[in-house]
Amino acid sequence: MKRLLPIIGLEIHTELLTKTKMFCGCPNAPFASMPNSNICPICTGQPGALPVPNKEAILKAYLVGKALSAHLSAYSKFDRKHYFYPDLPKGYQISQYDLPFSENGFLEVEGEKIAIIRIHLEEDTGKLLHSPDGKYSLLDLNRAGVPLLELVTAPVIQSSFLARRFCEEYQQLLRDLKVANADMEKGEMRCEANVSVQEEGSFEFVGLHLRTRPGYFLNPKVEIKNLNSFRAVEKAIEYEIERQTELLKEGRTIVQETRGFTERLKKTVVQREKESAKDYRYFPEPDIPPIVDFDFRVLRLPLLSRSLKMKLQSLGLSAPQADLIAKNKQIAEAIIEGSRVTEAKILANLYINRFKLQPLLPPREVVEVAKLLDEGKIPPALVGELINIALSEKIEIREAFSKMRGRRAAEKPIADLIKEVIAAEKEVVASYKKGKKEAIGVLIGRVLREGKGLLNPKEVKERLEKELS
Ligand code: ZN
Ligand code: MN
């Protein structure tokens, strides 16, 4: 049997932050209130109640489409998607079927462009609370009708790691755009993964679509639900790939079904067989006219973390550093600004290692520290002391630096230190003299350490070389 490769597609539902619900004037506050306090005839599905779409939600849906470089449809509409579930009061969900707000976008994750098929709006359901003894269930409709943004990727993701990273990057994007909190633990963002395994060489991706080799029939896919953390996304997919691979190797078949992931057991268990589109009996929502001629000029993209990240990398930061800093706009901007006068990389190190990403000092003061380091006027080991003096005495870095130099001046002169270190490190000196030039690093390090003073590493190196020649 040929090697089996996983194919993964994601469906992500996110609650949008809006003042009111998707089709009525009730507050969009699923957590904040007493059960069933934010409800009205529309979001509880009373006969004859008429939905009115929320413009704020539509704007935000389009904004996400724009940020994902998707095609924004000037003509769009809502449809009814029928299914029966006790927390869905109308017996159908208002969603979008064939004309979503945007289609055909992508999100770049780990250097790969992951194709997005569609982004559409729909409404959230209510919430069932089951009694511990299983004898009754309670229904809270505060969440019913909250605007829900659904994103569907093409089945082009080829590892559980990439799937996880996609969810993380998408969450960051939604937060940058200020359209959602997207906290997975709170259920504000809910991921579902479609997973199948296919024989290597039997398929290829043509744009958004999977094309199979003639005569090859795709193995069915399994949908995994209940993924309520990034970790769960990765673990569940990993487990599912293994499960399907085993089944096929044993010559058994895979059933197309929906499985739930249980974090505790670290495995997926069958929930139900998967519905297909025809089971939902979609038809256009007759109570809402189509959305036409939407003015896209009102959409303004803010500075996104990933643009910041690229900018920071172009200034010489490593990818992980840029990643860390791009999440903190204030610091990112301080580094970009500071890079006009000093090394961005030194600034980044200070912010990450020294300040733990907290703005302890004003940006121009951090720049001063970076300059002192860059010019070799202060060894890294003394930066902590310098900052402490500035903070505790409430003085500027330059002043703190002069004070520190004053205190240190009384200590041993550099020439004596160099002699002492040469005398103490006989072996190192010998190997340096035999031609192992890099050995001088050890000597420089020891002089700087023992000096505990504000020695300039360049000067120490020059003096050592002179002394040893
Ligand atoms: Zn309502
Ligand atoms: Mn949906």
XYZ file of C-alpha atoms in Angstrom, residues 53-423:
371
model
C -29.978 42.270 9.568
C -27.369 44.038 11.675
C -25.261 46.429 9.595
C -22.373 46.400 12.074
C -22.106 42.609 11.734
C -22.196 42.797 7.936
C -19.456 45.444 7.918
C -17.299 43.307 10.173
C -17.898 40.211 8.049
C -16.770 42.097 4.945
C -13.775 43.490 6.826
C -12.583 39.974 7.651
C -13.036 39.039 3.981
C -10.958 42.009 2.941
C -8.192 41.194 5.435
C -8.083 37.657 3.996
C -7.734 39.012 0.440
C -11.068 37.422 -0.471
C -13.431 38.460 -3.227
C -16.166 40.591 -1.632
C -19.597 40.072 -3.174
C -21.543 43.247 -3.867
C -24.674 41.108 -4.051
C -25.366 38.735 -1.214
C -28.314 37.149 0.557
C -29.382 35.104 3.548
C -30.826 31.583 3.409
C -32.608 29.280 5.787
C -30.749 26.159 6.848
C -33.129 23.673 8.413
C -32.300 21.296 11.157
C -33.953 20.357 14.361
C -32.152 20.951 17.581
C -33.693 22.073 20.883
C -31.453 25.137 21.162
C -32.505 26.419 17.732
C -35.912 27.968 18.402
C -37.050 28.556 14.806
C -36.256 25.050 13.609
C -33.903 26.629 11.093
C -30.844 28.837 11.227
C -30.560 31.966 9.110
C -27.280 31.455 7.292
C -25.872 31.968 3.799
C -25.792 29.280 1.152
C -24.758 30.069 -2.399
C -23.948 33.780 -2.118
C -21.736 34.335 0.939
C -20.304 37.775 1.729
C -16.850 36.790 0.583
C -15.150 33.935 -1.221
C -11.737 32.831 -2.376
C -9.306 34.276 0.110
C -6.207 33.014 1.823
C -4.295 33.269 5.075
C -0.555 32.861 5.131
C 0.558 30.433 7.825
C 4.155 29.310 8.311
C 4.992 30.599 4.845
C 2.145 28.679 3.196
C -0.888 30.340 1.677
C -3.906 28.407 2.935
C -6.880 28.850 0.628
C -10.190 29.950 2.091
C -13.338 28.947 0.248
C -15.845 31.251 1.877
C -16.667 33.552 4.779
C -20.321 34.019 5.641
C -22.595 35.284 8.386
C -25.199 33.371 10.319
C -26.768 33.358 13.767
C -25.679 31.466 16.847
C -27.953 29.035 18.669
C -29.052 29.094 22.302
C -27.405 26.984 24.967
C -28.674 23.821 26.645
C -27.676 23.113 30.230
C -28.142 19.500 31.254
C -28.863 18.576 34.854
C -26.200 16.389 36.482
C -28.634 13.480 36.906
C -29.624 13.725 33.231
C -33.305 14.071 34.097
C -33.917 17.493 32.610
C -32.303 20.198 30.480
C -32.564 23.966 30.729
C -32.503 26.318 27.765
C -30.820 29.726 27.784
C -31.511 31.792 24.671
C -29.223 34.745 25.456
C -26.812 33.448 22.831
C -29.528 32.720 20.244
C -29.165 35.181 17.381
C -25.640 36.372 18.232
C -23.819 37.101 14.942
C -21.635 34.178 13.966
C -18.979 34.387 11.295
C -18.183 31.114 9.569
C -14.958 30.576 7.678
C -14.339 27.485 5.572
C -10.870 26.604 4.306
C -10.171 24.486 1.268
C -9.104 20.933 2.204
C -5.489 21.872 1.635
C -3.966 21.707 5.089
C -1.507 18.830 5.287
C -0.643 18.542 8.970
C -2.226 18.870 12.388
C 0.419 21.453 13.263
C -0.531 23.692 10.333
C -4.206 23.347 11.242
C -3.443 24.548 14.745
C -1.302 27.400 13.457
C -4.092 28.425 11.085
C -6.503 28.742 14.011
C -3.968 30.766 15.995
C -3.216 33.141 13.129
C -6.902 33.569 12.354
C -7.630 34.413 15.992
C -4.862 37.012 15.931
C -6.303 38.514 12.754
C -9.800 38.773 14.252
C -8.331 40.481 17.311
C -6.259 42.886 15.197
C -9.436 43.802 13.344
C -11.233 44.191 16.693
C -14.190 42.200 15.377
C -14.076 39.335 17.883
C -12.471 38.142 21.106
C -12.355 34.665 19.639
C -11.485 32.970 22.915
C -11.734 29.247 22.224
C -12.087 28.263 25.873
C -15.166 30.484 26.146
C -16.664 29.081 22.957
C -16.355 32.424 21.191
C -14.379 30.635 18.495
C -15.246 27.040 17.601
C -13.203 24.950 15.206
C -14.244 21.864 13.338
C -11.834 19.839 11.266
C -12.531 17.630 8.263
C -9.905 14.949 8.113
C -9.205 12.214 5.607
C -6.165 10.257 4.525
C -5.394 9.617 0.864
C -2.784 7.668 -1.069
C 0.287 9.637 -1.981
C 0.287 10.574 -5.669
C -3.442 9.983 -6.072
C -4.465 13.622 -5.843
C -3.334 17.158 -6.445
C -4.607 20.591 -5.537
C -5.907 22.726 -8.364
C -6.632 26.089 -6.812
C -9.198 25.483 -4.101
C -10.033 22.003 -5.305
C -8.725 18.563 -4.891
C -8.328 16.671 -8.171
C -7.942 12.916 -8.066
C -6.055 10.642 -10.417
C -8.437 8.798 -12.789
C -9.680 5.611 -11.134
C -8.911 6.744 -7.600
C -11.813 7.167 -5.229
C -11.223 9.435 -2.270
C -11.445 7.877 1.161
C -14.312 9.446 3.097
C -13.640 12.332 5.430
C -14.531 12.539 9.083
C -15.659 15.725 10.744
C -14.366 16.398 14.251
C -16.282 18.691 16.565
C -15.870 19.935 20.164
C -12.402 21.318 19.639
C -12.229 23.954 22.325
C -8.541 24.775 22.452
C -5.683 25.088 19.980
C -4.120 22.045 21.598
C -7.298 20.058 21.081
C -7.299 20.996 17.386
C -3.808 19.570 16.964
C -4.273 16.501 19.173
C -7.647 15.481 17.755
C -6.441 15.721 14.175
C -3.310 13.759 15.018
C -5.401 11.048 16.638
C -7.836 10.940 13.741
C -5.052 10.619 11.146
C -3.657 7.675 13.080
C -7.066 6.033 13.512
C -7.908 6.267 9.816
C -4.460 5.126 8.718
C -4.729 2.026 10.931
C -8.207 1.180 9.616
C -7.095 1.394 5.990
C -3.956 -0.618 6.658
C -6.118 -3.360 8.138
C -8.175 -3.272 4.951
C -11.245 -1.854 6.680
C -13.336 1.053 5.486
C -13.859 4.482 6.937
C -17.374 5.701 7.631
C -18.199 9.313 6.773
C -19.370 10.599 10.126
C -19.110 13.296 12.753
C -16.916 12.555 15.738
C -16.374 14.514 18.924
C -13.028 14.955 20.614
C -12.760 14.257 24.310
C -9.778 16.026 25.787
C -9.737 13.640 28.748
C -9.542 10.438 26.716
C -7.455 12.112 24.007
C -9.533 10.440 21.313
C -12.437 11.045 18.987
C -15.756 9.237 19.400
C -18.587 8.907 16.934
C -21.480 11.380 17.300
C -23.645 10.979 14.220
C -23.510 10.316 10.519
C -22.879 13.461 8.547
C -25.747 15.359 6.902
C -25.311 16.579 3.349
C -26.486 19.931 1.968
C -29.746 18.425 0.741
C -30.697 17.352 4.259
C -30.722 21.019 5.259
C -33.281 22.031 2.587
C -31.719 25.450 2.071
C -33.867 28.167 0.537
C -33.583 31.978 0.390
C -34.742 33.707 3.573
C -38.025 35.292 2.440
C -38.110 37.866 5.264
C -34.791 39.535 4.392
C -34.206 41.233 1.032
C -30.806 40.599 -0.613
C -27.888 42.828 0.389
C -27.032 44.873 -2.717
C -24.532 47.583 -3.646
C -22.670 47.500 -0.371
C -20.190 50.368 -0.269
C -16.813 48.693 0.278
C -15.001 52.032 0.514
C -16.044 52.280 4.160
C -13.854 49.268 4.994
C -10.537 50.337 6.503
C -7.974 47.760 7.502
C -5.968 48.613 10.617
C -2.296 47.709 10.941
C -2.266 43.916 11.154
C 0.103 41.830 13.249
C 1.327 39.981 10.197
C 2.281 43.237 8.412
C 4.046 44.337 11.569
C 5.787 40.982 11.715
C 7.074 41.335 8.163
C 8.276 44.873 8.865
C 10.120 43.699 12.000
C 11.752 40.840 10.114
C 12.894 43.269 7.464
C 14.664 45.170 10.269
C 16.668 42.065 11.165
C 14.568 40.347 13.819
C 14.255 36.565 13.706
C 10.818 35.108 12.900
C 10.076 34.011 16.499
C 11.155 37.417 17.857
C 9.055 39.261 15.280
C 6.132 37.005 16.077
C 6.324 37.721 19.780
C 6.684 41.459 19.348
C 4.073 41.889 16.604
C 1.446 40.847 19.125
C 2.279 43.927 21.152
C 1.646 46.924 18.890
C 3.030 49.532 21.293
C 6.391 47.801 21.567
C 6.473 46.947 17.868
C 6.021 50.595 16.998
C 8.671 51.651 19.524
C 11.157 49.258 17.880
C 10.344 50.444 14.372
C 10.740 54.056 15.471
C 13.928 53.336 17.443
C 15.493 51.451 14.538
C 16.172 54.809 12.861
C 18.904 55.507 15.396
C 19.998 52.105 16.694
C 19.877 48.367 16.029
C 16.352 46.935 15.985
C 17.702 43.573 17.086
C 19.246 45.019 20.252
C 15.981 46.797 21.020
C 14.038 43.584 20.499
C 16.359 41.683 22.850
C 15.930 44.344 25.500
C 12.153 44.284 25.242
C 11.922 40.504 25.269
C 14.639 39.454 27.720
C 15.045 42.477 29.932
C 11.532 43.927 30.070
C 9.517 40.712 29.512
C 7.468 42.724 27.006
C 6.374 45.246 29.647
C 6.963 48.907 28.805
C 8.967 49.673 31.990
C 10.843 52.576 30.435
C 9.631 55.098 27.868
C 10.643 54.102 24.304
C 13.295 56.820 23.922
C 14.990 55.600 27.123
C 15.057 52.032 25.826
C 16.668 53.437 22.692
C 19.363 55.037 24.894
C 20.135 51.676 26.509
C 20.319 50.071 23.073
C 22.702 52.744 21.848
C 25.045 52.220 24.812
C 25.068 48.500 24.044
C 25.484 49.027 20.322
C 28.422 51.402 20.840
C 30.050 48.912 23.192
C 29.960 51.387 26.076
C 28.289 48.959 28.442
C 28.530 45.150 28.596
C 25.206 43.282 28.537
C 25.841 41.996 32.062
C 25.510 45.506 33.474
C 22.323 46.545 31.711
C 20.177 45.361 34.611
C 22.091 47.520 37.054
C 21.866 50.540 34.750
C 18.109 50.205 34.439
C 17.736 49.725 38.196
C 19.625 52.957 38.882
C 17.453 54.836 36.385
C 14.239 53.435 37.817
C 15.058 53.664 41.517
C 16.535 57.147 41.353
C 13.981 58.300 38.780
C 16.642 59.670 36.464
C 17.272 59.327 32.752
C 19.421 56.550 31.324
C 22.232 58.859 30.252
C 22.466 60.278 33.759
C 22.287 56.814 35.299
C 25.110 55.780 32.998
C 27.376 58.646 34.167
C 26.643 57.810 37.795
C 27.437 54.181 37.243
C 30.681 54.988 35.450
C 31.658 57.298 38.322
C 31.105 54.533 40.872
C 33.062 52.035 38.824
C 35.991 54.346 38.039
C 37.557 53.742 41.412
C 37.841 50.023 40.750
C 40.872 48.228 39.355
C 42.393 49.706 36.171
C 41.964 47.689 32.984
C 45.702 47.074 32.485
C 45.975 45.261 35.844
C 42.941 43.165 35.117
C 44.322 42.044 31.793
C 47.614 40.997 33.389
C 45.791 39.053 36.097
C 43.595 37.195 33.614
C 46.540 36.310 31.380
C 48.350 34.935 34.392
